[in-house]
Coordinates of C-alpha atoms in Angstrom, one line a residue:
X703 CA 70.2 123.6 96.8
X704 CA 67.1 120.4 97.6
X705 CA 69.3 117.2 99.9
X706 CA 71.9 120.0 100.6
X707 CA 73.6 122.0 103.4
X708 CA 75.7 124.6 103.3
X709 CA 79.6 124.5 105.3
X710 CA 82.2 127.3 105.7
X711 CA 85.7 127.1 105.3
X712 CA 88.5 129.5 105.3
X713 CA 87.5 130.3 101.9
X714 CA 84.3 130.7 101.8
X715 CA 80.9 128.6 101.8
X716 CA 80.6 125.3 100.1
X717 CA 77.1 123.3 99.3
X718 CA 77.1 119.4 100.9
X719 CA 74.7 116.7 100.1
X720 CA 73.1 117.4 103.5
X721 CA 72.8 113.4 104.8
X722 CA 76.8 113.8 104.6
X723 CA 79.4 113.8 107.4
X724 CA 81.6 116.2 106.1
X725 CA 82.1 118.9 105.5
X726 CA 83.6 122.0 103.2
X727 CA 86.7 121.2 102.9
X728 CA 86.3 117.4 101.3
X729 CA 82.9 118.6 99.5
X730 CA 86.1 121.5 97.8
X731 CA 88.8 118.3 96.5
X732 CA 85.7 116.7 95.7
X733 CA 85.1 118.7 92.8
X734 CA 88.9 119.7 92.6
X735 CA 89.5 116.5 92.2
X736 CA 87.2 113.7 89.7
X737 CA 89.0 111.0 90.1
X738 CA 86.9 107.8 89.8
X739 CA 85.4 105.3 92.9
X740 CA 88.0 102.9 91.8
X741 CA 90.9 105.1 92.8
X742 CA 89.3 105.9 96.4
X743 CA 91.9 106.3 99.0
X744 CA 92.3 103.0 100.3
X745 CA 90.2 102.5 103.9
X746 CA 93.4 101.2 105.4
X747 CA 94.7 104.2 105.4
X748 CA 90.9 106.5 106.4
X749 CA 90.6 104.0 110.1
X750 CA 94.2 104.2 110.6
X751 CA 93.6 108.2 110.8
X752 CA 90.6 107.2 112.4
X753 CA 93.5 105.1 115.3
X754 CA 95.3 108.6 115.2
X755 CA 92.2 110.8 116.2
X756 CA 91.4 108.2 119.2
X757 CA 95.1 108.3 120.9
X758 CA 94.4 112.0 119.5
X759 CA 90.6 112.8 122.0
X760 CA 92.5 109.9 124.6
X761 CA 95.5 112.0 125.5
X762 CA 94.0 115.5 124.7
X763 CA 90.6 114.9 127.5
X764 CA 91.7 117.8 130.1
X765 CA 91.9 120.0 127.2
X766 CA 88.8 119.3 125.7
X767 CA 85.6 121.1 126.8
X768 CA 83.8 119.3 128.9
X769 CA 81.3 116.7 126.6
X770 CA 83.1 116.9 124.1
X771 CA 85.8 114.1 124.3
X772 CA 83.3 111.5 124.3
X773 CA 81.2 112.0 121.4
X774 CA 84.8 112.3 119.4
X775 CA 86.6 109.4 120.8
X776 CA 83.0 107.3 120.6
X777 CA 82.7 108.5 116.5
X778 CA 86.4 107.7 116.3
X779 CA 85.8 104.5 117.3
X780 CA 83.7 104.2 115.4
X781 CA 85.0 104.6 111.8
X782 CA 87.9 102.4 113.1
X783 CA 85.5 99.4 113.9
X784 CA 84.4 99.8 110.3
X785 CA 81.5 102.1 110.7
X786 CA 80.9 105.2 108.6
X787 CA 82.7 104.0 105.2
X788 CA 80.3 106.3 102.7
X789 CA 82.4 109.4 104.6
X790 CA 85.5 108.7 102.7
X791 CA 85.2 109.9 98.9
X792 CA 87.6 111.8 98.8
X793 CA 90.7 110.0 96.1
X794 CA 94.3 108.8 96.4
X795 CA 95.0 111.9 93.7
X796 CA 95.2 115.1 96.0
X797 CA 97.4 117.2 97.9
X798 CA 100.9 114.8 98.7
X799 CA 100.7 115.6 102.2
X800 CA 97.1 113.6 102.4
X801 CA 95.9 116.6 103.7
X802 CA 92.4 116.2 101.9
X803 CA 92.1 113.2 103.6
X804 CA 93.3 114.3 106.9
X805 CA 90.2 116.5 107.2
X806 CA 88.1 114.4 105.3
X807 CA 88.1 112.5 109.1
X808 CA 88.3 115.5 110.7
X809 CA 85.3 116.7 109.8
X810 CA 83.5 113.1 110.1
X811 CA 84.0 113.2 113.1
X812 CA 83.0 116.4 114.2
X813 CA 79.9 116.2 112.3
X814 CA 79.7 112.6 113.7
X815 CA 80.4 114.2 116.8
X816 CA 77.7 117.0 116.3
X817 CA 75.2 114.9 115.9
X818 CA 75.5 112.5 119.3
X819 CA 75.3 115.6 120.7
X820 CA 72.8 117.8 119.1
X821 CA 71.0 115.5 117.1
X822 CA 73.1 117.5 114.1
X823 CA 74.6 116.3 111.4
X824 CA 78.1 118.6 109.9
X825 CA 78.7 122.0 110.9
X826 CA 81.7 123.6 113.6
X827 CA 80.3 123.7 117.1
X828 CA 79.9 122.4 119.4
X829 CA 82.6 120.2 118.1
X830 CA 85.3 121.8 115.2
X831 CA 86.8 119.3 113.0
X832 CA 90.4 121.7 113.3
X833 CA 90.5 122.9 116.9
X834 CA 89.0 120.1 118.6
X835 CA 89.7 117.0 116.5
X836 CA 92.9 117.5 114.8
X837 CA 94.1 119.1 118.0
X838 CA 97.6 119.3 118.7
X839 CA 98.2 117.3 114.7
X840 CA 99.4 118.2 111.3
X841 CA 98.6 116.5 108.5
X842 CA 101.8 116.6 108.0
X843 CA 102.6 114.2 110.8
X844 CA 99.3 112.8 110.9
X845 CA 99.0 111.4 107.7
X846 CA 102.6 109.1 107.6
X847 CA 102.1 107.8 110.9
X848 CA 99.0 106.8 109.3
X849 CA 100.7 105.3 106.2
X850 CA 102.9 103.5 109.0
X851 CA 100.5 101.8 111.2
X852 CA 98.3 100.8 108.2
X853 CA 101.2 99.5 106.2
X854 CA 102.3 97.5 109.5
X855 CA 99.4 96.1 110.7
X856 CA 98.1 95.0 107.0
X857 CA 102.3 94.0 106.6
X858 CA 102.0 91.8 110.3
X859 CA 98.1 91.0 109.9
X860 CA 98.6 89.6 106.6
X861 CA 101.3 89.4 104.1
X862 CA 104.6 87.3 106.9
X863 CA 101.9 85.5 108.0
X864 CA 101.2 84.2 103.9
X865 CA 105.1 83.5 104.4
X866 CA 105.7 82.1 107.1
X867 CA 102.8 79.6 105.9
X868 CA 104.0 79.5 102.6
X869 CA 107.6 78.3 104.7
X870 CA 105.7 76.0 105.9
X871 CA 104.4 74.4 103.0
X872 CA 107.4 74.2 100.8
X873 CA 109.6 73.3 104.3
X874 CA 107.2 69.8 104.5
X875 CA 107.6 69.5 101.3
X876 CA 111.4 69.1 100.8
X877 CA 111.2 67.5 104.0
X878 CA 108.4 64.0 102.3
X879 CA 111.3 64.5 99.4
X880 CA 114.2 64.1 100.8
X881 CA 115.0 60.9 99.1
X882 CA 114.4 61.5 95.8
X883 CA 117.4 62.0 94.0
X884 CA 117.2 64.0 90.9
X885 CA 119.1 65.4 87.8
X886 CA 120.6 68.9 89.1
X887 CA 120.2 72.4 86.2
X888 CA 122.6 75.0 85.9
X889 CA 121.8 77.1 82.3
X890 CA 118.9 74.6 82.0
X891 CA 122.0 71.9 81.0
X892 CA 122.4 68.6 83.2
X893 CA 123.9 69.4 85.6
X894 CA 125.2 66.9 88.9
X895 CA 122.2 65.3 91.2
X896 CA 120.7 66.8 94.1
X897 CA 117.8 65.6 95.9
X898 CA 114.0 66.8 94.8
X899 CA 114.2 68.0 98.7
X900 CA 117.3 69.6 98.7
X901 CA 115.8 71.9 95.4
X902 CA 112.9 73.0 97.6
X903 CA 114.7 73.8 100.6
X904 CA 116.1 75.9 98.3
X905 CA 113.2 77.9 97.9
X906 CA 112.4 77.6 101.8
X907 CA 115.9 79.6 102.7
X908 CA 114.9 82.2 100.2
X909 CA 111.9 83.0 101.3
X910 CA 113.6 82.8 104.5
X911 CA 115.4 85.5 103.8
X912 CA 112.2 87.6 102.9
X913 CA 110.8 87.4 105.9
X914 CA 113.5 88.3 107.8
X915 CA 114.1 92.2 104.7
X916 CA 110.3 92.7 105.6
X917 CA 110.5 92.8 109.7
X918 CA 113.4 94.2 109.6
X919 CA 112.5 97.3 107.6
X920 CA 109.0 97.0 109.9
X921 CA 110.9 97.7 112.5
X922 CA 113.8 99.9 112.2
X923 CA 111.2 102.7 110.0
X924 CA 107.7 101.7 110.1
X925 CA 106.7 101.4 113.8
X926 CA 108.5 104.3 113.6
X927 CA 105.8 107.7 113.5
X928 CA 105.8 111.4 112.3
X929 CA 103.2 112.1 115.0
X930 CA 104.6 114.4 117.9
X931 CA 106.2 116.4 114.8
X932 CA 103.7 119.5 113.6
X933 CA 103.9 120.8 111.0
X934 CA 107.5 120.8 110.4
X935 CA 109.3 118.8 112.6
X936 CA 109.4 121.3 115.9
X937 CA 106.4 119.8 117.7
X938 CA 104.8 124.1 117.8
X939 CA 100.8 123.6 119.5
X940 CA 101.6 120.1 120.5
X941 CA 102.5 120.1 124.2
X942 CA 105.1 118.3 125.6
X943 CA 105.5 115.0 125.9
X944 CA 102.4 115.0 123.4
X945 CA 104.7 111.8 120.1
X946 CA 105.3 110.5 123.0
X947 CA 101.8 109.5 124.5
X948 CA 100.5 109.5 121.3
X949 CA 102.8 106.0 120.4
X950 CA 102.0 105.0 123.5
X951 CA 97.8 105.2 122.9
X952 CA 98.8 103.5 119.4
X953 CA 100.5 101.0 120.5
X954 CA 97.8 100.2 122.9
X955 CA 95.4 100.8 119.8
X956 CA 96.9 98.6 117.4
X957 CA 98.4 95.8 119.6
X958 CA 101.8 97.3 117.3
X959 CA 105.2 97.9 119.3
X960 CA 105.3 101.9 117.8
X961 CA 107.6 104.7 119.0
X962 CA 108.3 107.8 117.8
X963 CA 110.9 108.5 115.2
X964 CA 114.2 109.6 116.4
X965 CA 114.3 112.5 114.0
X966 CA 110.8 114.2 113.8
X967 CA 112.8 116.7 111.1
X968 CA 113.6 113.7 108.5
X969 CA 110.3 112.0 109.8
X970 CA 107.9 114.4 108.0
X971 CA 110.6 115.6 105.5
X972 CA 111.7 111.8 103.9
X973 CA 109.8 108.7 103.3
X974 CA 113.0 105.9 103.4
X975 CA 110.6 103.7 105.6
X976 CA 108.3 103.2 103.4
X977 CA 110.9 103.0 100.0
X978 CA 112.6 100.4 101.9
X979 CA 109.6 98.4 102.6
X980 CA 108.5 99.2 99.5
X981 CA 111.8 97.8 98.4
X982 CA 111.5 94.6 100.7
X983 CA 108.7 93.6 99.1
X984 CA 110.8 93.4 94.9
X985 CA 113.1 91.5 97.3
X986 CA 109.6 88.6 97.6
X987 CA 108.7 89.4 94.5
X988 CA 112.3 88.2 93.0
X989 CA 111.5 84.9 95.2
X990 CA 107.8 84.4 94.5
X991 CA 109.7 85.0 90.9
X992 CA 111.7 82.1 91.2
X993 CA 110.3 79.4 93.0
X994 CA 106.8 80.0 90.1
X995 CA 109.2 79.7 87.4
X996 CA 110.8 77.2 88.7
X997 CA 107.7 74.9 89.7
X998 CA 106.1 75.6 86.0
X999 CA 109.2 74.7 84.6
X1000 CA 109.6 71.2 86.0
X1001 CA 105.7 70.5 86.0
X1002 CA 105.7 71.1 82.0
X1003 CA 104.4 68.7 80.0
X1004 CA 103.1 66.0 81.5
X1005 CA 104.5 64.2 78.6
X1006 CA 107.2 66.6 76.1
X1007 CA 108.6 68.9 78.8
X1008 CA 110.5 67.5 81.9
X1009 CA 107.3 66.5 84.1
X1010 CA 108.9 66.4 86.8
X1011 CA 106.7 67.4 89.0
X1012 CA 101.8 67.5 88.3
X1013 CA 100.4 70.2 89.0
X1014 CA 96.7 70.4 91.1
X1015 CA 94.0 70.1 88.0
X1016 CA 92.5 73.7 89.7
X1017 CA 90.6 74.2 86.5
X1018 CA 90.3 73.5 82.4
X1019 CA 93.4 74.4 81.1
X1020 CA 92.3 75.2 77.4
X1021 CA 88.6 76.2 76.1
X1022 CA 89.7 73.6 72.7
X1023 CA 92.3 71.5 73.8
X1024 CA 90.5 68.6 76.2
X1025 CA 92.3 67.4 79.4
X1026 CA 94.8 70.1 79.4
X1027 CA 96.1 71.7 82.7
X1028 CA 98.1 74.8 82.6
X1029 CA 100.3 76.1 85.4
X1030 CA 97.7 78.9 86.3
X1031 CA 98.8 79.8 89.9
X1032 CA 102.1 79.8 88.4
X1033 CA 101.1 82.8 86.2
X1034 CA 98.9 83.9 88.6
X1035 CA 102.2 84.5 91.6
X1036 CA 104.5 86.0 89.1
X1037 CA 102.6 88.5 87.4
X1038 CA 101.0 89.5 91.3
X1039 CA 105.1 89.6 92.0
X1040 CA 105.6 91.9 88.5
X1041 CA 102.5 94.5 89.0
X1042 CA 104.6 94.5 93.0
X1043 CA 107.2 95.3 91.2
X1044 CA 105.6 97.5 89.2
X1045 CA 103.9 99.8 92.3
X1046 CA 107.3 99.7 94.2
X1047 CA 109.2 102.0 91.1
X1048 CA 106.2 104.6 91.3
X1049 CA 106.9 104.7 95.2
X1050 CA 110.7 105.6 94.2
X1051 CA 109.4 108.6 92.2
X1052 CA 107.0 109.7 95.1
X1053 CA 110.1 108.7 97.1
X1054 CA 112.4 111.4 95.6
X1055 CA 109.8 114.2 96.0
X1056 CA 109.0 117.0 98.2
X1057 CA 111.5 120.1 99.1
X1058 CA 113.2 121.1 102.4
X1059 CA 110.7 120.3 105.5
X1060 CA 107.9 117.8 103.3
X1061 CA 107.5 114.9 101.1
X1062 CA 104.9 115.6 99.0
X1063 CA 103.2 111.9 97.3
X1064 CA 102.9 110.6 99.8
X1065 CA 98.6 109.3 98.9
X1066 CA 100.5 108.1 96.6
X1067 CA 103.2 105.5 98.1
X1068 CA 100.6 104.4 100.9
X1069 CA 98.7 103.4 98.4
X1070 CA 100.7 101.7 96.7
X1071 CA 102.3 99.6 99.6
X1072 CA 99.5 98.5 100.5
X1073 CA 98.4 97.7 97.2
X1074 CA 101.4 95.9 97.0
X1075 CA 101.3 94.2 100.7
X1076 CA 96.8 93.0 99.5
X1077 CA 98.0 91.3 96.0
X1078 CA 101.2 89.6 97.2
X1079 CA 99.5 88.3 99.7
X1080 CA 96.4 87.0 98.2
X1081 CA 98.3 85.4 96.2
X1082 CA 100.5 84.1 98.2
X1083 CA 98.0 82.8 100.2
X1084 CA 96.4 81.0 96.6
X1085 CA 99.7 79.3 95.9
X1086 CA 100.5 77.5 99.4
X1087 CA 95.9 76.5 98.9
X1088 CA 96.1 75.4 95.5
X1089 CA 99.6 75.0 94.1
X1090 CA 101.9 73.3 97.1
X1091 CA 99.4 71.8 98.7
X1092 CA 98.5 68.7 96.5
X1093 CA 101.9 69.0 94.6
X1094 CA 103.6 66.0 93.4
X1095 CA 106.4 64.5 91.8
X1096 CA 106.4 62.3 89.2
X1097 CA 109.3 59.8 90.7
X1098 CA 109.4 56.9 87.6
X1099 CA 110.6 60.3 85.6
X1100 CA 113.0 62.2 88.0
X1101 CA 114.6 58.4 87.7
X1102 CA 114.7 58.1 84.1
X1103 CA 115.8 61.2 83.6
X1104 CA 118.8 61.1 86.0
X1105 CA 119.9 58.2 84.1
X1106 CA 120.1 58.9 81.2
X1107 CA 122.5 62.3 82.5
X1108 CA 125.8 62.5 81.1
X1109 CA 127.2 65.1 83.6
X1110 CA 127.0 62.1 86.2
X1111 CA 130.4 61.8 84.8
X1112 CA 131.0 63.9 87.2
X1113 CA 131.9 61.6 89.4
X1114 CA 135.1 59.8 87.7
X1115 CA 136.2 62.8 88.1
X1116 CA 138.5 62.1 90.9
X1117 CA 140.2 59.5 90.0
X1118 CA 140.1 59.8 86.0
X1119 CA 140.9 63.7 86.1
X1120 CA 138.5 65.9 84.0
X1121 CA 140.0 64.9 80.3
X1122 CA 139.4 61.1 79.9
X1123 CA 135.5 62.3 82.3
X1124 CA 135.4 64.8 79.3
X1125 CA 136.2 62.1 76.8
X1126 CA 133.7 59.9 78.4
X1127 CA 130.7 61.9 78.1
X1128 CA 131.3 63.6 74.3
X1129 CA 131.8 59.8 73.8
X1130 CA 127.7 59.0 74.7
X1131 CA 126.9 62.3 73.2
X1132 CA 128.5 61.6 70.3
X1133 CA 127.0 58.0 70.2
X1134 CA 124.0 57.4 71.9
X1135 CA 125.7 55.6 73.9
X1136 CA 124.9 55.3 77.9
X1137 CA 127.8 56.7 80.3
X1138 CA 128.3 53.8 81.2
X1139 CA 129.2 52.0 77.6
X1140 CA 131.1 54.9 77.0
X1141 CA 133.4 54.6 80.4
X1142 CA 133.6 50.6 79.4
X1143 CA 134.9 51.9 75.9
X1144 CA 137.2 54.4 77.2
X1145 CA 139.1 51.8 79.3
X1146 CA 137.1 52.3 82.4
X1147 CA 136.3 48.6 83.8
X1148 CA 132.5 47.8 85.1
X1149 CA 133.6 47.5 88.6
X1150 CA 135.8 51.5 89.1
X1151 CA 132.0 52.7 87.4
X1152 CA 129.5 50.8 89.8
X1153 CA 131.3 51.9 93.3
X1154 CA 132.1 55.4 91.9
X1155 CA 129.1 56.5 89.5
X1156 CA 126.1 56.4 92.1
X1157 CA 123.6 59.7 92.3
X1158 CA 122.2 58.3 95.6
X1159 CA 126.1 58.8 97.3
X1160 CA 126.5 62.2 94.6
X1161 CA 123.9 65.0 96.8

């Protein structure tokens, strides 16, 4: 067939595009899993698999024929650097162990190595995708190792720094606003006062807990690797010490502190580390939703809502109502949070799949977790830049609402008792009086009222 070449695998011959680096197994996967291009395996996973191959060839150099190791190392390093991206066309939706993508990477590295050595793409000589590139490895340990590396790099490189920057900005606002006394609200009803700074300090503390949970999930699970367990966890066909050597080499390549899994059988059979990390992204999504919804509520109006905060005017809010400013960043962030929570449901379903010595659904799990990381990191960065920066308090509105609150009556309770204080609040509400007017009518002298009802001392 014109423009094609013939490749062979254990099932026979397959026609492959002449200029493709991939081989027979990749081509069969393209045939049998014909999903749209948007469903491709994430590039982060492919790159992490190339890191596994790069580490393996460095460790396996003495066991490889002369000249082959250098070519494999160069080919793998090129993929790690982002080259040959068009050579990884396979879908997420394939075998649950990720075997097709592991072989896609093996075939492309072998083809590129052969090109470096002979000038010809493809084939299995002198570099063989299984015997040389995949030496001492299995898809069953290499693919979950790649997932852990991809997630750890994305989390430490993007998500955790985004959370850090958001916390820093919120803490700065909390410090700037520490003296702005405002009315508190519980159940969306007036409550006792606090400062705007105290209100924002809660957001920073909530996000700090999320950061800690994400970091713990990384340290106690994601940074442990399945590599070295080979097919079922026994390490068959891998030399002694291979798991430790791979963890050390991958640590050097990635800059992460990686180590072999405490139990290689569990690392292949179970998927709890990724499920746990996905759960931590859900905790973060919950905190972000609370933050965005509270800011949206406090900024509602600006004249007919609470109107205590002023949002940055990033873009026109309506195609028909001139001058409208909408809480677009709040809506974006809450939608991102909803999608992350949805991704977690897929991860939970995937985490339950697989039988006996191998957990499957690994491509779904890895892709879903990486998507959540990307969405959350981007959403957090955007919200910090375009909502938290430029957010301003409306001090006059805050003071006016504070002055109207009936819950300042709580300050009278220690001297008057709960029942008399409640009677004052009811009287003020029923007859449209100020709290001071109602208290005076109930026999409280003005000096006592002024001494006790001081919002700045109630925070």
